[in-house]
């Protein structure tokens, strides 16, 4: 329940990155032993990945944002549908299991709230490294006596496929070249982690990675990078309420596209090495965005930007070049009084004077964030349903918003 109309003010810390953690945890499968991942966010998706790794024989514990993970006892290289259906990122275990055990059985991820999200690049990539891959009863069944180096060129830059092939290649015989690799900060942090485990990878931060396989790797510890999408979401929360907020434990460089657009909208932003301060104007200028691969504007901020533009002074166009129909939040924002028209993979947003409260339904993680942001300015009390989506990717979001002065509380909801 959100009662709108309060300006957000104050300071909050940003948590560790969900999408970095979901790559680091499976990477620990590559070397039997104990790992400690500091700054791990307490999220539903981390709980899901922990349950998946436990089902394979790992010991996993999260305490005070330190994840202790022991993979010595892993002996069941399988990812059952029961786990994978909850979270697509479970597919990240395919590469490491195949590399460590020579075989893996991983459920195909099911449908997603918005459109097709195929895994063909993951499968084609491991085939290039010499794996035999069959699809049986909804499972990817992969086996390889020995993985070998190869040239893998992705038609589309994919975060997940880059991560999976990287983790398969680090123990392969010979050298693998990944071309058109993703360069998202979550991939760079994975490369750094593998490097600290003894892997040989060149080209970090570029879209051409060269991986020289090694016979084995060793456990390592690391500090998870800050969550750039959580940070972006809170910057938009400050901007949409006309507030003034400082974020701590954040890497401004990972957010440059979002910061640039917020400045275009009229916000004044100052950055320190690990802080961002945003001071919002009394009214926002309309600013077009096109979501694209890093360092472009992230698709995971597209829904939040749509909410921000709903009360800007004029019309803006929000295009998503990664997911064509990631617009499930739009009809819900229209229920709050926004004036948005969908045209193919774009939302045309005509800024309105005000939003008015209503009951709205979350459909996925970032859509639910956009509805909470709209609720912060909608007149009256907005009820955002199915908030389990938000818990997948935001650590105690309502407590952080309350610290900034928002009138938001969690209530037991109706079952649907
Ligand atoms: C990662 O998903 C993130 N998830 C997503 O964040 C994010 O939206 C996405 O990257 C894009 O930035 C995690 O890191 C856990 P992709 P991923 O493979 O790896 C196509 C969030 O809100 N593609 O980079 O699944 C695909 O359809 C989540 O935190 C293929 O065609 O995304 C898409 O159009 C949601 N074949 C494009 O590539 C493949 O085999 C980019 O997808 C793989 C992908």
mmCIF file of C-alpha atoms and ligand atoms in Angstrom, residues 18-20 22-23 45 87-89 91-92 114 116-123 156-162 182 184 186 228-229 292-294 298-300 321-324 326 364-366 393, ligand 1:
data_model
loop_
_atom_site.group_PDB
_atom_site.id
_atom_site.type_symbol
_atom_site.label_atom_id
_atom_site.label_comp_id
_atom_site.label_asym_id
_atom_site.label_seq_id
_atom_site.Cartn_x
_atom_site.Cartn_y
_atom_site.Cartn_z
ATOM 1 C CA UNK A 18 21.298 -9.673 -8.073
ATOM 2 C CA UNK A 19 22.498 -10.390 -11.604
ATOM 3 C CA UNK A 20 26.139 -10.548 -10.541
ATOM 4 C CA UNK A 22 23.331 -15.221 -9.896
ATOM 5 C CA UNK A 23 26.441 -15.710 -12.073
ATOM 6 C CA UNK A 45 16.285 -15.225 -6.444
ATOM 7 C CA UNK A 87 14.081 -18.531 -12.205
ATOM 8 C CA UNK A 88 15.543 -18.498 -15.749
ATOM 9 C CA UNK A 89 19.012 -17.688 -14.431
ATOM 10 C CA UNK A 91 20.419 -22.057 -16.755
ATOM 11 C CA UNK A 92 23.767 -20.606 -15.588
ATOM 12 C CA UNK A 114 7.219 -10.973 -21.587
ATOM 13 C CA UNK A 116 10.172 -15.524 -25.961
ATOM 14 C CA UNK A 117 13.563 -15.776 -24.252
ATOM 15 C CA UNK A 118 15.317 -18.612 -26.125
ATOM 16 C CA UNK A 119 18.540 -20.339 -24.955
ATOM 17 C CA UNK A 120 19.743 -21.389 -28.408
ATOM 18 C CA UNK A 121 23.026 -19.440 -28.025
ATOM 19 C CA UNK A 122 23.848 -21.336 -24.818
ATOM 20 C CA UNK A 123 23.243 -24.689 -26.539
ATOM 21 C CA UNK A 156 23.080 -11.431 -30.514
ATOM 22 C CA UNK A 157 25.020 -10.075 -27.520
ATOM 23 C CA UNK A 158 23.714 -12.239 -24.654
ATOM 24 C CA UNK A 159 24.642 -11.823 -20.971
ATOM 25 C CA UNK A 160 23.563 -15.346 -20.053
ATOM 26 C CA UNK A 161 25.159 -17.124 -23.014
ATOM 27 C CA UNK A 162 28.439 -15.229 -22.531
ATOM 28 C CA UNK A 182 28.367 -9.224 -23.537
ATOM 29 C CA UNK A 184 27.681 -5.884 -18.853
ATOM 30 C CA UNK A 186 27.878 -8.517 -14.218
ATOM 31 C CA UNK A 228 23.165 -0.727 -10.775
ATOM 32 C CA UNK A 229 19.487 -1.431 -11.447
ATOM 33 C CA UNK A 292 20.058 -1.518 -25.508
ATOM 34 C CA UNK A 293 23.109 -3.530 -24.446
ATOM 35 C CA UNK A 294 25.664 -2.070 -21.994
ATOM 36 C CA UNK A 298 19.485 -0.870 -19.566
ATOM 37 C CA UNK A 299 16.277 -2.688 -20.487
ATOM 38 C CA UNK A 300 15.917 -3.424 -16.741
ATOM 39 C CA UNK A 321 15.641 -3.048 -28.555
ATOM 40 C CA UNK A 322 16.362 -6.093 -26.331
ATOM 41 C CA UNK A 323 12.845 -7.344 -25.491
ATOM 42 C CA UNK A 324 10.201 -6.338 -27.983
ATOM 43 C CA UNK A 326 8.510 -5.936 -22.263
ATOM 44 C CA UNK A 364 7.343 -9.245 -13.295
ATOM 45 C CA UNK A 365 10.222 -7.797 -11.285
ATOM 46 C CA UNK A 366 10.861 -4.475 -13.072
ATOM 47 C CA UNK A 393 15.285 -8.350 -7.042
HETATM 48 C C1 LIG B 1 20.130 -10.943 -18.311
HETATM 49 O O1 LIG B 1 19.190 -11.895 -18.813
HETATM 50 C C2 LIG B 1 19.507 -10.388 -17.023
HETATM 51 N N1 LIG B 1 19.268 -11.473 -16.105
HETATM 52 C C3 LIG B 1 18.183 -9.699 -17.354
HETATM 53 O O2 LIG B 1 17.704 -9.076 -16.160
HETATM 54 C C4 LIG B 1 18.418 -8.607 -18.381
HETATM 55 O O3 LIG B 1 17.172 -8.077 -18.784
HETATM 56 C C5 LIG B 1 19.131 -9.184 -19.623
HETATM 57 O O4 LIG B 1 20.340 -9.863 -19.242
HETATM 58 C C6 LIG B 1 19.501 -8.109 -20.630
HETATM 59 O O5 LIG B 1 20.321 -7.163 -20.052
HETATM 60 C C7 LIG B 1 20.308 -11.946 -15.364
HETATM 61 O O6 LIG B 1 21.441 -11.517 -15.437
HETATM 62 C C8 LIG B 1 19.998 -13.050 -14.410
HETATM 63 P P1 LIG B 1 20.335 -12.025 -22.599
HETATM 64 P P2 LIG B 1 19.600 -12.918 -19.969
HETATM 65 O O7 LIG B 1 20.747 -13.432 -22.851
HETATM 66 O O8 LIG B 1 20.984 -13.368 -19.768
HETATM 67 C C9 LIG B 1 18.301 -12.999 -26.806
HETATM 68 C C10 LIG B 1 16.194 -8.536 -14.433
HETATM 69 O O9 LIG B 1 15.180 -7.815 -14.485
HETATM 70 N N2 LIG B 1 18.841 -14.369 -26.654
HETATM 71 O O10 LIG B 1 21.378 -10.981 -22.543
HETATM 72 O O11 LIG B 1 18.539 -13.947 -20.048
HETATM 73 C C11 LIG B 1 17.180 -12.704 -25.802
HETATM 74 O O12 LIG B 1 15.946 -13.194 -26.223
HETATM 75 C C12 LIG B 1 16.496 -9.539 -15.559
HETATM 76 O O13 LIG B 1 17.019 -8.492 -13.521
HETATM 77 C C13 LIG B 1 18.678 -15.288 -27.689
HETATM 78 O O14 LIG B 1 18.097 -14.983 -28.719
HETATM 79 O O15 LIG B 1 19.475 -11.965 -21.256
HETATM 80 C C14 LIG B 1 17.234 -11.189 -25.703
HETATM 81 O O16 LIG B 1 16.496 -10.608 -26.736
HETATM 82 C C15 LIG B 1 15.344 -9.687 -16.502
HETATM 83 N N3 LIG B 1 19.173 -16.532 -27.511
HETATM 84 C C16 LIG B 1 18.722 -10.903 -25.893
HETATM 85 O O17 LIG B 1 19.310 -12.063 -26.476
HETATM 86 C C17 LIG B 1 19.840 -16.927 -26.377
HETATM 87 O O18 LIG B 1 20.281 -18.076 -26.273
HETATM 88 C C18 LIG B 1 19.459 -10.573 -24.604
HETATM 89 O O19 LIG B 1 19.228 -11.612 -23.678
HETATM 90 C C19 LIG B 1 20.000 -15.982 -25.342
HETATM 91 C C20 LIG B 1 19.487 -14.691 -25.505
#
